[in-house]
mmCIF file with all atom_site columns, C-alpha atoms in Angstrom:
data_model
loop_
_atom_site.group_PDB
_atom_site.id
_atom_site.type_symbol
_atom_site.label_atom_id
_atom_site.label_alt_id
_atom_site.label_comp_id
_atom_site.label_asym_id
_atom_site.label_entity_id
_atom_site.label_seq_id
_atom_site.pdbx_PDB_ins_code
_atom_site.Cartn_x
_atom_site.Cartn_y
_atom_site.Cartn_z
_atom_site.occupancy
_atom_site.B_iso_or_equiv
_atom_site.pdbx_formal_charge
_atom_site.auth_seq_id
_atom_site.auth_comp_id
_atom_site.auth_asym_id
_atom_site.auth_atom_id
_atom_site.pdbx_PDB_model_num
ATOM 1   C CA . MET S 1 1   ? -6.065  -7.663  -13.357 1.00 61.00 ? 1   MET S CA 1
ATOM 2   C CA . ARG S 1 2   ? -4.116  -4.184  -13.949 1.00 79.00 ? 2   ARG S CA 1
ATOM 3   C CA . ALA S 1 3   ? -2.743  -4.819  -17.358 1.00 86.00 ? 3   ALA S CA 1
ATOM 4   C CA . GLU S 1 4   ? -5.515  -2.429  -18.561 1.00 87.00 ? 4   GLU S CA 1
ATOM 5   C CA . GLU S 1 5   ? -3.461  -0.085  -16.675 1.00 89.00 ? 5   GLU S CA 1
ATOM 6   C CA . ILE S 1 6   ? -0.309  -1.013  -18.607 1.00 89.00 ? 6   ILE S CA 1
ATOM 7   C CA . LYS S 1 7   ? -1.420  -0.716  -21.998 1.00 92.00 ? 7   LYS S CA 1
ATOM 8   C CA . SER S 1 8   ? -3.786  2.818   -21.356 1.00 92.00 ? 8   SER S CA 1
ATOM 9   C CA . GLY S 1 9   ? -1.465  3.987   -18.864 1.00 92.00 ? 9   GLY S CA 1
ATOM 10  C CA . ILE S 1 10  ? -2.525  5.992   -15.540 1.00 93.00 ? 10  ILE S CA 1
ATOM 11  C CA . GLU S 1 11  ? -4.023  9.312   -15.476 1.00 94.00 ? 11  GLU S CA 1
ATOM 12  C CA . LEU S 1 12  ? -1.822  12.374  -14.343 1.00 95.00 ? 12  LEU S CA 1
ATOM 13  C CA . VAL S 1 13  ? -2.926  15.013  -12.499 1.00 95.00 ? 13  VAL S CA 1
ATOM 14  C CA . ASP S 1 14  ? -1.096  18.351  -11.831 1.00 94.00 ? 14  ASP S CA 1
ATOM 15  C CA . HIS S 1 15  ? -0.989  20.436  -8.612  1.00 93.00 ? 15  HIS S CA 1
ATOM 16  C CA . GLU S 1 16  ? -4.417  22.618  -9.294  1.00 93.00 ? 16  GLU S CA 1
ATOM 17  C CA . GLY S 1 17  ? -5.898  19.083  -9.670  1.00 92.00 ? 17  GLY S CA 1
ATOM 18  C CA . ASN S 1 18  ? -6.371  19.211  -13.501 1.00 93.00 ? 18  ASN S CA 1
ATOM 19  C CA . GLU S 1 19  ? -5.719  15.877  -15.487 1.00 95.00 ? 19  GLU S CA 1
ATOM 20  C CA . ARG S 1 20  ? -3.243  15.922  -18.065 1.00 94.00 ? 20  ARG S CA 1
ATOM 21  C CA . GLY S 1 21  ? -3.493  12.838  -19.451 1.00 94.00 ? 21  GLY S CA 1
ATOM 22  C CA . LYS S 1 22  ? -2.169  9.112   -19.390 1.00 94.00 ? 22  LYS S CA 1
ATOM 23  C CA . SER S 1 23  ? 1.082   8.051   -19.365 1.00 95.00 ? 23  SER S CA 1
ATOM 24  C CA . LYS S 1 24  ? 1.816   4.459   -19.689 1.00 94.00 ? 24  LYS S CA 1
ATOM 25  C CA . ILE S 1 25  ? 5.809   4.494   -18.147 1.00 94.00 ? 25  ILE S CA 1
ATOM 26  C CA . ILE S 1 26  ? 3.658   5.721   -14.691 1.00 93.00 ? 26  ILE S CA 1
ATOM 27  C CA . GLY S 1 27  ? 1.108   2.864   -15.570 1.00 92.00 ? 27  GLY S CA 1
ATOM 28  C CA . PHE S 1 28  ? 4.035   0.017   -15.618 1.00 93.00 ? 28  PHE S CA 1
ATOM 29  C CA . ASN S 1 29  ? 5.957   1.594   -12.604 1.00 89.00 ? 29  ASN S CA 1
ATOM 30  C CA . SER S 1 30  ? 2.831   1.333   -10.709 1.00 87.00 ? 30  SER S CA 1
ATOM 31  C CA . VAL S 1 31  ? 1.735   -1.749  -11.376 1.00 88.00 ? 31  VAL S CA 1
ATOM 32  C CA . LEU S 1 32  ? 5.603   -2.947  -10.660 1.00 87.00 ? 32  LEU S CA 1
ATOM 33  C CA . LYS S 1 33  ? 5.598   -1.284  -7.590  1.00 83.00 ? 33  LYS S CA 1
ATOM 34  C CA . THR S 1 34  ? 2.083   -2.357  -6.444  1.00 82.00 ? 34  THR S CA 1
ATOM 35  C CA . ALA S 1 35  ? 3.529   -6.287  -7.078  1.00 83.00 ? 35  ALA S CA 1
ATOM 36  C CA . LEU S 1 36  ? 6.680   -5.718  -5.679  1.00 81.00 ? 36  LEU S CA 1
ATOM 37  C CA . THR S 1 37  ? 4.580   -4.885  -2.183  1.00 80.00 ? 37  THR S CA 1
ATOM 38  C CA . ARG S 1 38  ? 2.416   -7.513  -2.195  1.00 83.00 ? 38  ARG S CA 1
ATOM 39  C CA . PRO S 1 39  ? 4.916   -10.293 -0.310  1.00 85.00 ? 39  PRO S CA 1
ATOM 40  C CA . LEU S 1 40  ? 4.963   -7.707  2.278   1.00 80.00 ? 40  LEU S CA 1
ATOM 41  C CA . MET S 1 41  ? 1.195   -7.250  2.523   1.00 81.00 ? 41  MET S CA 1
ATOM 42  C CA . PRO S 1 42  ? 0.369   -10.958 5.038   1.00 85.00 ? 42  PRO S CA 1
ATOM 43  C CA . ILE S 1 43  ? 3.328   -10.312 7.476   1.00 84.00 ? 43  ILE S CA 1
ATOM 44  C CA . PRO S 1 44  ? 1.445   -8.305  9.859   1.00 83.00 ? 44  PRO S CA 1
ATOM 45  C CA . ALA S 1 45  ? -1.013  -11.072 9.897   1.00 84.00 ? 45  ALA S CA 1
ATOM 46  C CA . LEU S 1 46  ? 1.355   -13.634 9.971   1.00 86.00 ? 46  LEU S CA 1
ATOM 47  C CA . LEU S 1 47  ? 3.956   -12.216 12.323  1.00 90.00 ? 47  LEU S CA 1
ATOM 48  C CA . MET S 1 48  ? 1.816   -10.712 15.124  1.00 91.00 ? 48  MET S CA 1
ATOM 49  C CA . PRO S 1 49  ? -0.170  -13.403 16.292  1.00 93.00 ? 49  PRO S CA 1
ATOM 50  C CA . THR S 1 50  ? 3.314   -15.113 17.441  1.00 93.00 ? 50  THR S CA 1
ATOM 51  C CA . ILE S 1 51  ? 4.619   -11.921 19.023  1.00 94.00 ? 51  ILE S CA 1
ATOM 52  C CA . THR S 1 52  ? 1.405   -12.105 20.775  1.00 94.00 ? 52  THR S CA 1
ATOM 53  C CA . PHE S 1 53  ? 1.262   -15.371 21.617  1.00 93.00 ? 53  PHE S CA 1
ATOM 54  C CA . TYR S 1 54  ? 5.229   -15.107 22.887  1.00 95.00 ? 54  TYR S CA 1
ATOM 55  C CA . TYR S 1 55  ? 4.087   -12.113 25.095  1.00 95.00 ? 55  TYR S CA 1
ATOM 56  C CA . LEU S 1 56  ? 1.151   -14.098 26.881  1.00 94.00 ? 56  LEU S CA 1
ATOM 57  C CA . ASP S 1 57  ? 3.543   -17.050 27.448  1.00 93.00 ? 57  ASP S CA 1
ATOM 58  C CA . LYS S 1 58  ? 6.276   -14.863 28.809  1.00 95.00 ? 58  LYS S CA 1
ATOM 59  C CA . LYS S 1 59  ? 3.912   -12.899 31.094  1.00 95.00 ? 59  LYS S CA 1
ATOM 60  C CA . ASN S 1 60  ? 2.045   -15.897 32.312  1.00 93.00 ? 60  ASN S CA 1
ATOM 61  C CA . LEU S 1 61  ? -1.171  -14.458 30.949  1.00 93.00 ? 61  LEU S CA 1
ATOM 62  C CA . ASN S 1 62  ? -1.829  -17.741 29.057  1.00 91.00 ? 62  ASN S CA 1
ATOM 63  C CA . PRO S 1 63  ? -5.471  -19.013 31.067  1.00 93.00 ? 63  PRO S CA 1
ATOM 64  C CA . LYS S 1 64  ? -4.597  -22.825 32.401  1.00 92.00 ? 64  LYS S CA 1
ATOM 65  C CA . ASN S 1 65  ? -7.821  -23.685 30.896  1.00 95.00 ? 65  ASN S CA 1
ATOM 66  C CA . ARG S 1 66  ? -7.094  -25.577 27.836  1.00 95.00 ? 66  ARG S CA 1
ATOM 67  C CA . PHE S 1 67  ? -10.317 -24.762 26.138  1.00 96.00 ? 67  PHE S CA 1
ATOM 68  C CA . LEU S 1 68  ? -9.675  -20.994 26.976  1.00 96.00 ? 68  LEU S CA 1
ATOM 69  C CA . LYS S 1 69  ? -6.194  -20.770 25.991  1.00 94.00 ? 69  LYS S CA 1
ATOM 70  C CA . LEU S 1 70  ? -7.351  -22.192 22.574  1.00 95.00 ? 70  LEU S CA 1
ATOM 71  C CA . SER S 1 71  ? -10.333 -19.677 22.407  1.00 96.00 ? 71  SER S CA 1
ATOM 72  C CA . LEU S 1 72  ? -8.054  -17.007 23.274  1.00 95.00 ? 72  LEU S CA 1
ATOM 73  C CA . GLU S 1 73  ? -5.418  -18.241 20.907  1.00 93.00 ? 73  GLU S CA 1
ATOM 74  C CA . ALA S 1 74  ? -8.103  -18.718 18.101  1.00 95.00 ? 74  ALA S CA 1
ATOM 75  C CA . MET S 1 75  ? -9.766  -14.619 19.180  1.00 95.00 ? 75  MET S CA 1
ATOM 76  C CA . ILE S 1 76  ? -6.079  -13.530 18.797  1.00 94.00 ? 76  ILE S CA 1
ATOM 77  C CA . PHE S 1 77  ? -5.425  -15.313 15.557  1.00 92.00 ? 77  PHE S CA 1
ATOM 78  C CA . TYR S 1 78  ? -8.694  -14.094 13.849  1.00 92.00 ? 78  TYR S CA 1
ATOM 79  C CA . VAL S 1 79  ? -8.042  -10.191 15.435  1.00 93.00 ? 79  VAL S CA 1
ATOM 80  C CA . TRP S 1 80  ? -4.770  -10.238 13.766  1.00 91.00 ? 80  TRP S CA 1
ATOM 81  C CA . LEU S 1 81  ? -5.805  -11.423 10.418  1.00 89.00 ? 81  LEU S CA 1
ATOM 82  C CA . GLY S 1 82  ? -8.414  -9.195  10.237  1.00 89.00 ? 82  GLY S CA 1
ATOM 83  C CA . LEU S 1 83  ? -6.459  -6.127  10.990  1.00 88.00 ? 83  LEU S CA 1
ATOM 84  C CA . GLY S 1 84  ? -2.718  -7.475  9.337   1.00 82.00 ? 84  GLY S CA 1
ATOM 85  C CA . PRO S 1 85  ? -3.955  -6.032  5.790   1.00 81.00 ? 85  PRO S CA 1
ATOM 86  C CA . LEU S 1 86  ? -5.494  -2.766  7.305   1.00 83.00 ? 86  LEU S CA 1
ATOM 87  C CA . PHE S 1 87  ? -1.886  -2.154  8.715   1.00 79.00 ? 87  PHE S CA 1
ATOM 88  C CA . SER S 1 88  ? -0.048  -3.488  5.315   1.00 76.00 ? 88  SER S CA 1
ATOM 89  C CA . CYS S 1 89  ? -2.251  -0.915  3.140   1.00 77.00 ? 89  CYS S CA 1
ATOM 90  C CA . SER S 1 90  ? -1.701  2.009   5.441   1.00 77.00 ? 90  SER S CA 1
ATOM 91  C CA . LEU S 1 91  ? 2.008   1.918   4.977   1.00 73.00 ? 91  LEU S CA 1
ATOM 92  C CA . PHE S 1 92  ? 1.911   2.569   1.414   1.00 73.00 ? 92  PHE S CA 1
ATOM 93  C CA . GLU S 1 93  ? 0.319   5.551   -0.001  1.00 77.00 ? 93  GLU S CA 1
ATOM 94  C CA . GLN S 1 94  ? -2.175  5.249   -2.836  1.00 81.00 ? 94  GLN S CA 1
ATOM 95  C CA . MET S 1 95  ? -1.374  8.931   -4.400  1.00 86.00 ? 95  MET S CA 1
ATOM 96  C CA . ALA S 1 96  ? 2.315   9.127   -5.555  1.00 88.00 ? 96  ALA S CA 1
ATOM 97  C CA . LYS S 1 97  ? 4.056   11.851  -7.157  1.00 91.00 ? 97  LYS S CA 1
ATOM 98  C CA . THR S 1 98  ? 6.449   12.038  -10.025 1.00 92.00 ? 98  THR S CA 1
ATOM 99  C CA . GLY S 1 99  ? 8.846   14.496  -11.612 1.00 93.00 ? 99  GLY S CA 1
ATOM 100 C CA . VAL S 1 100 ? 8.088   14.933  -15.189 1.00 93.00 ? 100 VAL S CA 1
ATOM 101 C CA . LYS S 1 101 ? 11.702  13.840  -16.667 1.00 92.00 ? 101 LYS S CA 1
ATOM 102 C CA . GLY S 1 102 ? 11.073  10.558  -17.805 1.00 89.00 ? 102 GLY S CA 1
ATOM 103 C CA . LEU S 1 103 ? 7.884   10.934  -18.785 1.00 93.00 ? 103 LEU S CA 1
ATOM 104 C CA . GLU S 1 104 ? 6.051   10.787  -22.381 1.00 94.00 ? 104 GLU S CA 1
ATOM 105 C CA . PRO S 1 105 ? 7.093   13.801  -24.574 1.00 92.00 ? 105 PRO S CA 1
ATOM 106 C CA . GLU S 1 106 ? 3.465   15.458  -24.130 1.00 93.00 ? 106 GLU S CA 1
ATOM 107 C CA . PHE S 1 107 ? 4.052   15.918  -20.464 1.00 93.00 ? 107 PHE S CA 1
ATOM 108 C CA . GLN S 1 108 ? 7.359   17.915  -21.151 1.00 91.00 ? 108 GLN S CA 1
ATOM 109 C CA . ASN S 1 109 ? 7.276   21.896  -20.898 1.00 89.00 ? 109 ASN S CA 1
ATOM 110 C CA . LEU S 1 110 ? 3.116   21.796  -19.685 1.00 92.00 ? 110 LEU S CA 1
ATOM 111 C CA . VAL S 1 111 ? 2.113   24.884  -17.785 1.00 92.00 ? 111 VAL S CA 1
ATOM 112 C CA . ASP S 1 112 ? -0.421  25.671  -15.128 1.00 91.00 ? 112 ASP S CA 1
ATOM 113 C CA . SER S 1 113 ? -3.171  28.122  -15.404 1.00 91.00 ? 113 SER S CA 1
ATOM 114 C CA . LYS S 1 114 ? -0.439  30.690  -13.755 1.00 91.00 ? 114 LYS S CA 1
ATOM 115 C CA . GLY S 1 115 ? 1.716   29.837  -17.031 1.00 90.00 ? 115 GLY S CA 1
ATOM 116 C CA . ASN S 1 116 ? 4.155   28.190  -14.729 1.00 91.00 ? 116 ASN S CA 1
ATOM 117 C CA . THR S 1 117 ? 5.778   25.249  -15.687 1.00 93.00 ? 117 THR S CA 1
ATOM 118 C CA . ILE S 1 118 ? 4.915   21.634  -14.167 1.00 94.00 ? 118 ILE S CA 1
ATOM 119 C CA . LYS S 1 119 ? 7.228   20.455  -12.723 1.00 94.00 ? 119 LYS S CA 1
ATOM 120 C CA . GLU S 1 120 ? 5.932   16.827  -10.797 1.00 94.00 ? 120 GLU S CA 1
ATOM 121 C CA . PHE S 1 121 ? 2.494   15.351  -11.376 1.00 95.00 ? 121 PHE S CA 1
ATOM 122 C CA . TYR S 1 122 ? 0.424   13.139  -9.130  1.00 95.00 ? 122 TYR S CA 1
ATOM 123 C CA . TYR S 1 123 ? -1.095  9.593   -9.618  1.00 93.00 ? 123 TYR S CA 1
ATOM 124 C CA . ASN S 1 124 ? -3.040  7.202   -8.086  1.00 89.00 ? 124 ASN S CA 1
ATOM 125 C CA . LYS S 1 125 ? -0.814  4.242   -8.012  1.00 79.00 ? 125 LYS S CA 1
ATOM 126 C CA . GLY S 1 126 ? -3.561  1.684   -6.134  1.00 74.00 ? 126 GLY S CA 1
ATOM 127 C CA . LEU S 1 127 ? -3.072  -1.095  -3.468  1.00 65.00 ? 127 LEU S CA 1
#
């Protein structure tokens, strides 16, 4: 799905917001970082209901009625299932920055509008 970012690269932007070109190195790195974070995404949705159920049992807040207990558990599960991915996505920044060192030669020694050498670029690494 993100193979195009590896092939053609990701757009780099300087601190002034000017697009400076596409980097295949950053394209590959951002896809790799995103892929490595994927196993972490479902953890809140899987872990938080268990913790919530544990505290409900510990504090004796579970309803005695079996139907109400199942309804409460289903509601807690679905709430965390809906909120979990939001929390997971919020842990990872969508915009990232990188230094010029290690980029393609065309990004070396670029200057901004004031004539200063650009030392870092920003890019949308995706979620």
